[in-house]
Coordinates of C-alpha atoms in Angstrom, one line a residue:
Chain G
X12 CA -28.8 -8.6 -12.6
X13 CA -30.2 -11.3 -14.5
X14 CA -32.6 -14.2 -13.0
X15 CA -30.7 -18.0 -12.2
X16 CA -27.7 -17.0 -13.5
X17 CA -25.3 -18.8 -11.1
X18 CA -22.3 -17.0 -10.3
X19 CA -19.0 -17.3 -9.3
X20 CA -16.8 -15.4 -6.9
X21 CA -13.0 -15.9 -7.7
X22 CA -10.3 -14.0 -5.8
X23 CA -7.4 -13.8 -7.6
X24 CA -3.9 -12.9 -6.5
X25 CA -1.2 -11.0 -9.0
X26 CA 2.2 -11.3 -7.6
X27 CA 5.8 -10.9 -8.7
X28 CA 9.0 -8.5 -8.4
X29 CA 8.0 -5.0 -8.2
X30 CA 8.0 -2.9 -11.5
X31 CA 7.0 -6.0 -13.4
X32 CA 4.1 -4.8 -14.6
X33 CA 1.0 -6.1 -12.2
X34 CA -0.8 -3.1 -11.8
X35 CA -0.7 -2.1 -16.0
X36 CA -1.7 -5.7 -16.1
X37 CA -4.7 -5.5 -13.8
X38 CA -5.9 -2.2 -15.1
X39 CA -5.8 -2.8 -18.7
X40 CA -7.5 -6.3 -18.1
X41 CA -10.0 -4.3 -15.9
X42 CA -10.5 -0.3 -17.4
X43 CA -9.1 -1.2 -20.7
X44 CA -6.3 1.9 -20.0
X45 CA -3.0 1.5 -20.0
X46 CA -0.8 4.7 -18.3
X47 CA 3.2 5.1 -17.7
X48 CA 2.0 6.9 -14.4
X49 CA 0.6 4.5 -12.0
X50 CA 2.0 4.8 -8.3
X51 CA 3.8 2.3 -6.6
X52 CA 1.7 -0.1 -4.8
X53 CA 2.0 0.0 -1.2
X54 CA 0.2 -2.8 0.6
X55 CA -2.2 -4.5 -1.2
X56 CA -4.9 -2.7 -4.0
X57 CA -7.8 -4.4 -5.5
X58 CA -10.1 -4.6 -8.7
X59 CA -13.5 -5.9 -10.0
X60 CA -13.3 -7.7 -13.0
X61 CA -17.3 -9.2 -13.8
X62 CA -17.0 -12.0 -17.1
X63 CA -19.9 -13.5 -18.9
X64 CA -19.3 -17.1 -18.7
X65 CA -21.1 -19.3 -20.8
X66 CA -24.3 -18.9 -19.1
X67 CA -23.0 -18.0 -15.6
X68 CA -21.2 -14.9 -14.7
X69 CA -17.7 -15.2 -13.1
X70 CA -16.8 -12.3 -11.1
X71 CA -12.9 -11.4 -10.4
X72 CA -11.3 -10.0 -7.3
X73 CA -7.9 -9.1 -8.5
X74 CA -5.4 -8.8 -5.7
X75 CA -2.8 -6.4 -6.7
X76 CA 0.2 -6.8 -4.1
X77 CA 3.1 -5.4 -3.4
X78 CA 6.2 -6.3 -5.3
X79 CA 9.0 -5.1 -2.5
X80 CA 9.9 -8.3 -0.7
X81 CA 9.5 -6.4 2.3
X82 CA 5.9 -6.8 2.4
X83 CA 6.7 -10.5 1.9
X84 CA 5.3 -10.9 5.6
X85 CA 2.0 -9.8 4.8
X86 CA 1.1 -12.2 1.8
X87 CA -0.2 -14.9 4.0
X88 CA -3.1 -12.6 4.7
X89 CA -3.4 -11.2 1.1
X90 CA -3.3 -14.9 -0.1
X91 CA -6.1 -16.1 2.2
X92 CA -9.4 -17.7 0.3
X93 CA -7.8 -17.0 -3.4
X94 CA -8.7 -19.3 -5.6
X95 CA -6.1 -18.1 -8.6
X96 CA -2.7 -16.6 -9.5
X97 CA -0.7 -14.7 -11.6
X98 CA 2.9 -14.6 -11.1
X99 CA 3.9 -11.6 -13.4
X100 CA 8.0 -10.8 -14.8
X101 CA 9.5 -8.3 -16.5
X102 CA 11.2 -10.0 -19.7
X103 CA 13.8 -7.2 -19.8
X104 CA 14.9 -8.0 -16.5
X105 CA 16.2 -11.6 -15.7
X106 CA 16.3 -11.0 -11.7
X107 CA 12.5 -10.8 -12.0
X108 CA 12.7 -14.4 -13.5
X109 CA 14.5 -15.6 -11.2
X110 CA 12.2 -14.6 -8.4
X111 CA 9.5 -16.5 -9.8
X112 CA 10.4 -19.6 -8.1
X113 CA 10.3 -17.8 -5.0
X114 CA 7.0 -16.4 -5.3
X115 CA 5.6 -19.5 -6.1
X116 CA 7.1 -21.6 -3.0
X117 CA 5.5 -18.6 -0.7
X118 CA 2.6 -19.0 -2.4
X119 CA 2.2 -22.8 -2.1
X120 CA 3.5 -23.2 1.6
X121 CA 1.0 -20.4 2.8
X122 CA -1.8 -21.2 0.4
X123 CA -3.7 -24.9 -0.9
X124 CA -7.1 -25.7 -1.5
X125 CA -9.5 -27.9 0.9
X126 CA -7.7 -31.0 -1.2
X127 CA -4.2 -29.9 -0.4
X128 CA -3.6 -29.3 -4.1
X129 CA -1.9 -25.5 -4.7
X130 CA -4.1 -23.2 -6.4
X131 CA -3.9 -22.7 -10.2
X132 CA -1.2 -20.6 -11.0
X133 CA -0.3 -18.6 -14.8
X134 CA 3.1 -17.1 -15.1
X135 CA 3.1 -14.3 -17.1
X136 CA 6.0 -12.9 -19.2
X137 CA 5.0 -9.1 -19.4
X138 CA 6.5 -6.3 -21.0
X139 CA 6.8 -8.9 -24.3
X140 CA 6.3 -5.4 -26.5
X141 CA 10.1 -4.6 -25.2
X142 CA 13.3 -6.2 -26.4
X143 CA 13.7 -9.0 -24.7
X144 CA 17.0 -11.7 -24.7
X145 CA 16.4 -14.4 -22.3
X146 CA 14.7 -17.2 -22.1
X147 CA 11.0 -16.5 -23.1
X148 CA 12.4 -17.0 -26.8
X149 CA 12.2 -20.5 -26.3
X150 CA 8.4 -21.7 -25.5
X151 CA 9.7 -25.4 -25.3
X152 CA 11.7 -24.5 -22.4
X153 CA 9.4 -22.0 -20.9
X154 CA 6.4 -24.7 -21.1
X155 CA 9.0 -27.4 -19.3
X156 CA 9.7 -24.6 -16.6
X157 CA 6.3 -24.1 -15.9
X158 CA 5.9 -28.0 -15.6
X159 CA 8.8 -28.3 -13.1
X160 CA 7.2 -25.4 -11.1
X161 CA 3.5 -26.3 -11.1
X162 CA 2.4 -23.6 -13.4
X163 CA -1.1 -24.7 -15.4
X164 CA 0.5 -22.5 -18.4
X165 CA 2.1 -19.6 -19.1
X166 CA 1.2 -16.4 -21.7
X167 CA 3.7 -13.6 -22.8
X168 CA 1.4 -10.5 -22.1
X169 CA 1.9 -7.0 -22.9
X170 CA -0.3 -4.7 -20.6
X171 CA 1.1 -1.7 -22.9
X172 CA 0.0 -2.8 -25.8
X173 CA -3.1 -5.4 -24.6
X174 CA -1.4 -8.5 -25.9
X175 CA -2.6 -11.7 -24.4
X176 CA -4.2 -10.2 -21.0
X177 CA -7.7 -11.8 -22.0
X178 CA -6.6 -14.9 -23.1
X179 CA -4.1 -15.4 -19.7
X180 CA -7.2 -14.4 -17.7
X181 CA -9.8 -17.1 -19.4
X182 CA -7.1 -19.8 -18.8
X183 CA -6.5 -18.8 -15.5
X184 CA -10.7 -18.9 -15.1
X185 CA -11.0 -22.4 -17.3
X186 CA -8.6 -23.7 -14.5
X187 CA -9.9 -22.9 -11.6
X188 CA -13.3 -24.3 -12.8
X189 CA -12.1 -27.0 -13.6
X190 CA -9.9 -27.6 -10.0
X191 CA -13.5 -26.6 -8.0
X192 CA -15.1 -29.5 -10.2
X193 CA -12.2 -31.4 -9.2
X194 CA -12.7 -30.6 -5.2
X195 CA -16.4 -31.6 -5.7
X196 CA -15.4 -34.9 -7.3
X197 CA -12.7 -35.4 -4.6
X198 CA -16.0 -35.2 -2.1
X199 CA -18.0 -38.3 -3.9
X200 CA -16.7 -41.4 -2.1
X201 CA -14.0 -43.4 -3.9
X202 CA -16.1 -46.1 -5.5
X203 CA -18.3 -43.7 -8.1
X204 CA -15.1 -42.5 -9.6
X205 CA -12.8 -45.1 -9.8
X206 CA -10.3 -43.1 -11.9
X207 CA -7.3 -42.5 -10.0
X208 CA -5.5 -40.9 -12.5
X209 CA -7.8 -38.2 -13.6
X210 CA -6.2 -35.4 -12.3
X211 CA -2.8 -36.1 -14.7
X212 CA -5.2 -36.3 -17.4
X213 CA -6.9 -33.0 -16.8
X214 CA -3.2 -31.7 -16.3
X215 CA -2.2 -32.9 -19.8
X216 CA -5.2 -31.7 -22.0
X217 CA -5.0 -28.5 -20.5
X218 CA -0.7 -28.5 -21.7
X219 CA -2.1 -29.7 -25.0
X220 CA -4.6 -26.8 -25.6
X221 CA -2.0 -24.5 -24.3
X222 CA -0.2 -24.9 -27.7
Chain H
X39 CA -4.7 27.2 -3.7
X40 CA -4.3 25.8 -0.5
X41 CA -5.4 29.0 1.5
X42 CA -7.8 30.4 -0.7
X43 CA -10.5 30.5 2.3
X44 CA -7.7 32.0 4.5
X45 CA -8.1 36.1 3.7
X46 CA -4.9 37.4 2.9
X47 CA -4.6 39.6 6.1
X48 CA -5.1 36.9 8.0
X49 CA -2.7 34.8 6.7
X50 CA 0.0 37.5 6.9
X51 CA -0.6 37.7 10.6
X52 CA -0.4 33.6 11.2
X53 CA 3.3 34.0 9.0
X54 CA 4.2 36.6 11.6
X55 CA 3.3 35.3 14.4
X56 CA 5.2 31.9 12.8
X57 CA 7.8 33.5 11.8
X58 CA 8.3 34.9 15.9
X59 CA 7.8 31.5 17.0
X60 CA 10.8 30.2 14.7
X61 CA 12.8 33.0 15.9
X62 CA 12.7 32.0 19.3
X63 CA 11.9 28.1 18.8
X64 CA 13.5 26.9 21.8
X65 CA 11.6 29.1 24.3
X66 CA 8.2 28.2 22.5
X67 CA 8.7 24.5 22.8
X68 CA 9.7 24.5 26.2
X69 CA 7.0 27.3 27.4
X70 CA 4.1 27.6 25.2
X71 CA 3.9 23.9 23.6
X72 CA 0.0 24.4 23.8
X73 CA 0.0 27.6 21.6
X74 CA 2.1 26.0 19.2
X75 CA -0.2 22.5 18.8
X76 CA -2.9 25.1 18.7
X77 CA -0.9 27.0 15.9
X78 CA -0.5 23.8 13.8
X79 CA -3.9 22.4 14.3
X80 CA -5.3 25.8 12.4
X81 CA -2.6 25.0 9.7
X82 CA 1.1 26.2 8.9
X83 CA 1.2 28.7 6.3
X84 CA 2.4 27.5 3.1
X85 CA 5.0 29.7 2.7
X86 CA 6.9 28.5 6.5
X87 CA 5.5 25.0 6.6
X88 CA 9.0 23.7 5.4
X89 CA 11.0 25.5 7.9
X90 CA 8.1 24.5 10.6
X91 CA 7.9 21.1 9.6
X92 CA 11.8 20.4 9.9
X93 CA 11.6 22.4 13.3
X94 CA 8.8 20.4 14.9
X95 CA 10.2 17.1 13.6
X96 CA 13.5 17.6 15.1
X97 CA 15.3 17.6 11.4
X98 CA 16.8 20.9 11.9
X99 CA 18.7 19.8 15.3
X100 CA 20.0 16.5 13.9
X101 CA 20.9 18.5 10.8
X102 CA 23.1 21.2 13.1
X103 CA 24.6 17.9 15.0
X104 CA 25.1 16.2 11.8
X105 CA 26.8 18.9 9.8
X106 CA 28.2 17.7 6.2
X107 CA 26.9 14.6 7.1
X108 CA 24.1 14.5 4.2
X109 CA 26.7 16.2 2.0
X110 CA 29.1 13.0 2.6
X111 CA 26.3 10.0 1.9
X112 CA 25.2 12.0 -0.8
X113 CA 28.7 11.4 -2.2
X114 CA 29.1 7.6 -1.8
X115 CA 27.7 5.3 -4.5
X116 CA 24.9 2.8 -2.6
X117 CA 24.3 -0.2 -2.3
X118 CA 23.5 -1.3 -6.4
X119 CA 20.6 -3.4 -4.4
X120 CA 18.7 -0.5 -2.8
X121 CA 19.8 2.1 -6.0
X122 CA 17.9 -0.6 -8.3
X123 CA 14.4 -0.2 -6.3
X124 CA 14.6 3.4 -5.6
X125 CA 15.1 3.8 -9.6
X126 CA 12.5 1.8 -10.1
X127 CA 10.1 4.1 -7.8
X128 CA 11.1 7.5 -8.9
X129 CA 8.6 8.1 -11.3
X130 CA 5.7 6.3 -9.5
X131 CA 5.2 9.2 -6.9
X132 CA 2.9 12.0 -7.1
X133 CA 3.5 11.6 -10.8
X134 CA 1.1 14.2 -12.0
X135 CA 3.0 16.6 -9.5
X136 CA 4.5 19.1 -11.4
X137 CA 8.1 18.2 -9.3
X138 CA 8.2 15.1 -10.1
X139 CA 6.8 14.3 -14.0
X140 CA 9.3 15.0 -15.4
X141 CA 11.7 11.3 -15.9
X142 CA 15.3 12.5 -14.5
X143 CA 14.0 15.9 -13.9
X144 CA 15.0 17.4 -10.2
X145 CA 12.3 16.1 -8.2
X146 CA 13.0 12.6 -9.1
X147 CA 17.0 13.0 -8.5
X148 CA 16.2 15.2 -5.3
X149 CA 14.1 12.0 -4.4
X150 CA 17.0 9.5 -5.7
X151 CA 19.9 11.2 -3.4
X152 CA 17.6 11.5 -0.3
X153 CA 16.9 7.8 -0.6
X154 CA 19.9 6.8 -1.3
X155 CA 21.1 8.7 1.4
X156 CA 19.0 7.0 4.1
X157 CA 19.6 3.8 3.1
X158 CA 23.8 5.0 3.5
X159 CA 22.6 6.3 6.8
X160 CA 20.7 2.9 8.0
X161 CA 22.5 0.3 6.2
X162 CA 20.8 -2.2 7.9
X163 CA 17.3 -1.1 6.9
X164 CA 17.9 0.1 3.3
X165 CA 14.6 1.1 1.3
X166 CA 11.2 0.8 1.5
X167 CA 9.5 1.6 -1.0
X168 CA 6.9 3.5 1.6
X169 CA 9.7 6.1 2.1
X170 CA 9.1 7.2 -1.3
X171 CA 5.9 9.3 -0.7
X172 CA 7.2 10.4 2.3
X173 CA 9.8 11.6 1.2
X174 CA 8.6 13.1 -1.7
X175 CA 6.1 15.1 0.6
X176 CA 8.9 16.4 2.7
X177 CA 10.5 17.6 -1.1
X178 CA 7.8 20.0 -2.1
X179 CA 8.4 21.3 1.0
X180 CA 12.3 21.9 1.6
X181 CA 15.3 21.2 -0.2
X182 CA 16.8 17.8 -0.5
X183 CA 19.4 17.7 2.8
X184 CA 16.6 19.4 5.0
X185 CA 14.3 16.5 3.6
X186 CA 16.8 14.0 4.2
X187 CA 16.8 14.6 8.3
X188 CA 13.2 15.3 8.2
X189 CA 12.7 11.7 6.8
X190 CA 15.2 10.7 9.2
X191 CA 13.0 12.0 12.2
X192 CA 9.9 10.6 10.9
X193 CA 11.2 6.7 10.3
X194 CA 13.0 6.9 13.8
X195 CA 11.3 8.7 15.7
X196 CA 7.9 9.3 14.7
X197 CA 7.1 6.2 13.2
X198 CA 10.1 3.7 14.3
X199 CA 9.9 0.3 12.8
X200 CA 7.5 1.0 10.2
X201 CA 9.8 0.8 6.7
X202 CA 12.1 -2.1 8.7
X203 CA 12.2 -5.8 7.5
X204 CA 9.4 -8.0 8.6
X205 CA 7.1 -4.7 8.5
X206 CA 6.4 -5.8 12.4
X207 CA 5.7 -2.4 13.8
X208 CA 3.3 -1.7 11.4
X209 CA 1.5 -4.8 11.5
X210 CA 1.3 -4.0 15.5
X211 CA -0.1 -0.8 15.0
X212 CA -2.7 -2.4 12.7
X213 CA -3.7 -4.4 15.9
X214 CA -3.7 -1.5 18.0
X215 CA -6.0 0.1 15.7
X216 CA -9.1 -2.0 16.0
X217 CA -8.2 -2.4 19.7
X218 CA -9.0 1.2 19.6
X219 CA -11.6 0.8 17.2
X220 CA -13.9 -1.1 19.3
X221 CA -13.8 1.8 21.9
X222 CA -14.8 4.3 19.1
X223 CA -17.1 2.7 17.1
X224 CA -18.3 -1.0 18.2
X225 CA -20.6 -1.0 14.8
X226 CA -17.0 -0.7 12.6
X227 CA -15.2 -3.2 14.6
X228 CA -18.3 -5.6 14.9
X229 CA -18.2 -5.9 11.1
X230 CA -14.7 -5.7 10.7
X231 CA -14.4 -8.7 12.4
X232 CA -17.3 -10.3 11.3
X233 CA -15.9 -10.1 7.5
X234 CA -12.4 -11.3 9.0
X235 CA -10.6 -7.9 7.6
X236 CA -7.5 -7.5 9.4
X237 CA -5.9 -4.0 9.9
X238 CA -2.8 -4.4 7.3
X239 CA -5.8 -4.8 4.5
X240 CA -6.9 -1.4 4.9
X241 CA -4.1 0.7 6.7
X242 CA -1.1 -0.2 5.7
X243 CA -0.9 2.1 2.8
X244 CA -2.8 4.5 5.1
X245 CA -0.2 4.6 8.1
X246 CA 3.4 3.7 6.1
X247 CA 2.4 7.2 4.1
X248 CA 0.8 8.7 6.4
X249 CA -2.0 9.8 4.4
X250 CA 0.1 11.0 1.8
X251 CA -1.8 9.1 -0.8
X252 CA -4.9 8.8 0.9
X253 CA -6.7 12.3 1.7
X254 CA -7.2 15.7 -0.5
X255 CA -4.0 18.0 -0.8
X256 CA -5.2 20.1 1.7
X257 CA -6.2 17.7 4.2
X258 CA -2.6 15.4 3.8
X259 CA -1.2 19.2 4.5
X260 CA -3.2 19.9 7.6
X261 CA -3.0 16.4 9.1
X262 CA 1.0 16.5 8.6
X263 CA 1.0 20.3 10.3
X264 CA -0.3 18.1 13.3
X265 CA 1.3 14.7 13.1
X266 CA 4.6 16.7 13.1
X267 CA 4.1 18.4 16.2
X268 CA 1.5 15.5 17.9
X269 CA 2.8 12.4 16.5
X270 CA 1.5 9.5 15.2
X271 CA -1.3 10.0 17.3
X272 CA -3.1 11.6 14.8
X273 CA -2.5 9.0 12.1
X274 CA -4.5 7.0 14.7
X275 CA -7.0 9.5 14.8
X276 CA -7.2 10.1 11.4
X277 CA -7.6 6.5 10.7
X278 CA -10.3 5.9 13.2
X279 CA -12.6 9.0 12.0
X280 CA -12.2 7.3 8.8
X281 CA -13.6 4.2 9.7
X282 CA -16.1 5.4 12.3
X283 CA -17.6 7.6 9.2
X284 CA -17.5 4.6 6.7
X285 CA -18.4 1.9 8.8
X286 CA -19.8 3.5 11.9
X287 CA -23.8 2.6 11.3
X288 CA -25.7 -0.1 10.4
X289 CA -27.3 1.9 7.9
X290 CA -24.0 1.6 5.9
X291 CA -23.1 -1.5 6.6
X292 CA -26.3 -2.5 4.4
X293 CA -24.3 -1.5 1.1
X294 CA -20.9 -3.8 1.7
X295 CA -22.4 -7.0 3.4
X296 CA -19.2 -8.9 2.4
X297 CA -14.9 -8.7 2.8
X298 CA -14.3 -7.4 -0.8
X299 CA -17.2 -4.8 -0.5
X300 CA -15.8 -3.3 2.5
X301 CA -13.0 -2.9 1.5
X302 CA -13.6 -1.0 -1.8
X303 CA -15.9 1.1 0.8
X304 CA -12.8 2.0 2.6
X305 CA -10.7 2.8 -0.7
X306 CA -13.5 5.0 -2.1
X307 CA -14.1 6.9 1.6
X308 CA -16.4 10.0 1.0
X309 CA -14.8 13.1 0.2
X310 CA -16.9 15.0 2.9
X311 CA -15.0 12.8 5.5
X312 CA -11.7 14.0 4.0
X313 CA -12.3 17.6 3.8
X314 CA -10.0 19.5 5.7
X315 CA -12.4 21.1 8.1
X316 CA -13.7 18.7 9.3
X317 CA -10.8 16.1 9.9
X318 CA -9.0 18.6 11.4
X319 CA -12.2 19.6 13.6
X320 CA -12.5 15.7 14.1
X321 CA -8.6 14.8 14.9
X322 CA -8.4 18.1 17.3
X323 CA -11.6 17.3 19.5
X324 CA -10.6 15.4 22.8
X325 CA -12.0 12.5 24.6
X326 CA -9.3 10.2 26.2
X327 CA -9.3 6.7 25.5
X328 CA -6.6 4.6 26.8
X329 CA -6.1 1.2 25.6
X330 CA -4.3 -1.2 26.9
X331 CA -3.3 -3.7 24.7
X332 CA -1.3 -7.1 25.5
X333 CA 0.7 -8.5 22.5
X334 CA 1.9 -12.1 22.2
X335 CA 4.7 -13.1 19.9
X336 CA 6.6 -16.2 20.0
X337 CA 9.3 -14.8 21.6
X338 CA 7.7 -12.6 24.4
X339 CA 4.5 -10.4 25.3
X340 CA 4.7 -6.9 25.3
X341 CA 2.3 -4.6 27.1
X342 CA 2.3 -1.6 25.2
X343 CA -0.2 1.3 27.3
X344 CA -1.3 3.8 24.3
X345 CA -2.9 6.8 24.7
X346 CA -5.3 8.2 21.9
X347 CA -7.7 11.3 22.2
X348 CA -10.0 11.1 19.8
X349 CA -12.7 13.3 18.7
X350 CA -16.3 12.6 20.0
X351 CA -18.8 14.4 17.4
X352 CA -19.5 12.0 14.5
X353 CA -22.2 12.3 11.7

C-alpha cells in the first residue's frame, strides 16, 4: 500500500426484486465476468471493490442481498453502517419497478445517517441490453421519479454486456463524498456557514450533471 | 468419485449390511438406533443413500399415508405468485450439475413440480427460495414424489420454521448458535461480538441449506447421511467446528481485525476444515454441552433447553 494515501471505507448495499440482476451487477463491476450461472443468493454475499480516487483510494463493500421478500426481516441488519445504495430492476419486468418504492421506504425507515438525511441512493435499470417497453424509454419521467423518491440519479446498466456499471458506481461514490462533507459541515456551528440552503443546491448540480 | 478411498469389497459389505437394515427398517429403528447413527456417521453408500435418506427422514411413511397425494398437487396449477419465483430459481441451483444445466431440461422441471408441489401442500408458507438447494439435493438422490416428502420432513420436522415468513426460526437459531459458541470457543465468540457480527450474517445461507452450498460434495454428503438420522444437531455442530477452526485463536484473529474481514474469513473457510474426514471425525466426537438459552420477544419469552454434543479435539 502506498504512504498518506487517505482512504475511504464505503459499505454499500445492492437491493431490489430477486432475478433483477444484483449479483451480475456486482460481479462484473468487481471481476469484470459476467456468467448466466450464478446461484441464487440466499442471505446476504459480499464483494471488495478497491478505486483509485483522485489521490485517495476508496474501497467498496458491496452488500449483495437477497431479493425474496422473505428475507425482508433481515435487511435492518444488512443495512447497518452502509453509507450507499443501489436499488436494481429488471426493465423486462414491470413488477420489479414497482417494487422499487418499496425497497426504498425499507431502506429509509431502517437506515439515515448521523444527520437524519437517508443515505445516497442510485436506481438502476438493468437488463437495458433486453427489449424493454415500459417506462425507462422516457428519461424525463424516469429523472422526475427518482426526484419524487429521493433517488440522487438513476443509470440504465447492463451487467451482460458492461453498460454503465462504472459510471453508476462513480456517481454513487461522488455522492456519498459529497453527503460525508456535508455531515462534517453540518458539525461546524451555525454561524460559519450561514447558507441554509446548501443542501438543495448540491441536490440540483448533481441533477444537472446527471444529464 | 465419492468412495474412491472406500475399497470396493468394503463397500459391497456396507450396501449389504444397508440393504438388511432397509429390509427390516422398523426393527432397526426401534432396537439398534445406535448401529444405525453409527452406520450413517461412516457414510451411506451411494448407491442406497436415496432410499436411506427418505427412510431416516420419515418421507417414506408420510409417502405410504399420503398415497397419490404428490400425484394430485402435481396436477393443480399453483399459485401464479409462488410459480413466478420458483421459475425464476430453477436454473440458479447447482447449475454446473450435470441434472440441472440444462434450461427446461428434467432436473429443473423435477425441481419446478416438487416446489410447486410444496407450496400446494403448505399454502400458507409458499416458497422460499432456500427450498431450492434443498430440494435439489434430495433430486440427485431420488425421484421427484420421493423428494417431494423428503423435503416435506425436512421443512417440518427437521428444520420447522426455517423457510416461513418472517424467517423467525432461523434468526433464533442464529442466536442459539453463539450462545453455544461461547461454550466452544470463547476466542470466536469474543471477536464475534466485538466486531458486532450477528449470526444471520454468516449462517443463514449455512443452516437454510444446510450446507448444501457451503462444504465439498463429499462432505455436504456425509453431513446429510447424519443430519438425516441426528437432526439439526449436526448443522449446529457443523457450524460451530467451522467457526471454532476459523476464528478459534488469536493467532487468526490477527488476519481479519475488522467486520468485513471476518466475514470474507468465514466465506473462504479452509478446505482442510471441510474435508470429509475430519468434519465427520469432528461432528461425531462427544462432549455434552447444554445451553440454556432464554428468548425475549415482544410478545412472550420462550425458554428453549438445547442439547448439542460437540466434538472436543480442535487444531
Amino acid at each position: 500500500m502506498q504512504n498518506n494515501r487517505k482512504e475511504h471505507l464505503y459499505k454499500i448495499l445492492v437491493i431490489g426484486d430477486l432475478g433483477v440482476g444484483k449479483t451480475s451487477i456486482i460481479k462484473r463491476y468487481v471481476h469484470q465476468t459476467y456468467s448466466t450461472n450464478y446461484r441464487a443468493t440466499i442471505g446476504v454475499d459480499f464483494a471488495l471493490k478497491v478505486l483509485n480516487w483522485d489521490s485517495e483510494t476508496v474501497r467498496l463493500q458491496l452488500w449483495d442481498i437477497a431479493g425474496q421478500e422473505r428475507f425482508g426481516n433481515m435487511t435492518r441488519v444488512y443495512y447497518r453502517e452502509a453509507m450507499g445504495a443501489f436499488i436494481v430492476f429488471d426493465v423486462t419486468r414491470p413488477t420489479t419497478f414497482e417494487a422499487v418504492s418499496k425497497w426504498k421506504e425499507d431502506l429509509d425507515s431502517k437506515l439515515t445517517l448521523s444527520n437524519g438525511q437517508s443515505i445516497a441512493t442510485v436506481l438502476l435499470a438493468n437488463k437495458c441490453d433486453q427489449k424493454r417497453d415500459f417506462l425507462t424509454n422516457n428519461s424525463l419521467k424516469m429523472d422526475q421519479y427518482c426526484k419524487e423518491n429521493g433517488f440522487v440519479g438513476w443509470f440504465e446498466t447492463s451487467a451482460r454486456e458492461n453498460i454503465n456499471i462504472n459510471e453508476a458506481a462513480n456517481f454513487l461514490v461522488k455522492h456519498i463524498i459529497a453527503s460525508e462533507n456535508d455531515i462534517l459541515k453540518s458539525v461546524v456551528p451555525d454561524t460559519i456557514s450561514p447558507q441554509l440552503n446548501s443542501d438543495k443546491e448540491m441536490t440540483c448540480s448533481y441533477w444537472l450533471s446527471l444529464d | 468419485m465419492h468412495n474412491a478411498d472406500i475399497p470396493p469389497d468394503v463397500l459391497r459389505q456396507r450396501e449389504a449390511k444397508w440393504l438388511d437394515m432397509l429390509n427390516s427398517w422398523d426393527k432397526w429403528m426401534a432396537k439398534k438406533h445406535k448401529k444405525v447413527k453409527l452406520r450413517c456417521q461412516k457414510g451411506i453408500p451411494p448407491s442406497l443413500r436415496g432410499r436411506a435418506w427418505l427412510y431416516l427422514s420419515g418421507g417414506k411413511v408420510k409417502k405410504e399415508q399420503n398415497q397419490g397425494k404428490f400425484q394430485e398437487l402435481d396436477s393443480q396449477p399453483g399459485d401464479p405468485k409462488w410459480l413466478d419465483v420458483i421459475e425464476k430459481d430453477l436454473h440458479r441451483q447447482f447449475p454446473f450439475h450435470e441434472m440441472f444445466v440444462a434450461r427446461g431440461g428434467h432436473g429443473q422441471q423435477d425441481l419446478f413440480r416438487v416446489l410447486k408441489a410444496y407450496t400446494l401442500h403448505r399454502p400458507e408458507e409458499g416458497y422460499c427460495q432456500a427450498q431450492a438447494p434443498i430440494a435439489a439435493v434430495l433430486l440427485m438422490h431420488m425421484p421427484a414424489e420421493d423428494a417431494f416428502w423428503g423435503l416435506v420432513q425436512i421443512c417440518e420436522k427437521y428444520l420447522p420454521g426455517y423457510y416461513s415468513a418472517g424467517l423467525e426460526a432461523i434468526q433464533l437459531d442464529g442466536e442459539i448458535l453463539f450462545a453455544l459458541l461461547k461454550r466452544v470457543s470463547p476466542v470466536a465468540h469474543r471477536h464475534l461480538k466485538k466486531y458486532k457480527i450477528d449470526p444471520i450474517l454468516y449462517m443463514t445461507e449455512w443452516f437454510m441449506c444446510a450446507f448444501s452450498r457451503t462444504l465439498p460434495w463429499v462432505s455436504v454428503l456425509r453431513m446429510w447421511d447424519m443430519f438425516f438420522c441426528e437432526g439439526v444437531k449436526i448443522i449446529f455442530r457443523v457450524g460451530l467446528v467451522l467457526l471454532k477452526c476459523m476464528l478459534g485463536s488469536q493467532e487468526k484473529l490477527k488476519a481479519c481485525q475488522g467486520q468485513y474481514e471476518t466475514m470474507e474469513l468465514l466465506r473462504s473457510i479452509e478446505p482442510r476444515y471441510m474435508q470429509e474426514a475430519f468434519l465427520v471425525q469432528e461432528v461425531s466426537q462427544h462432549t455434552l454441552y447444554t445451553v440454556q438459552y432464554v428468548v425475549s420477544s415482544s410478545k412472550h419469552s420462550l425458554c428453549l433447553p438445547l442439547l448439542v454434543t460437540f466434538g472436543k479435539c480442535m487444531p
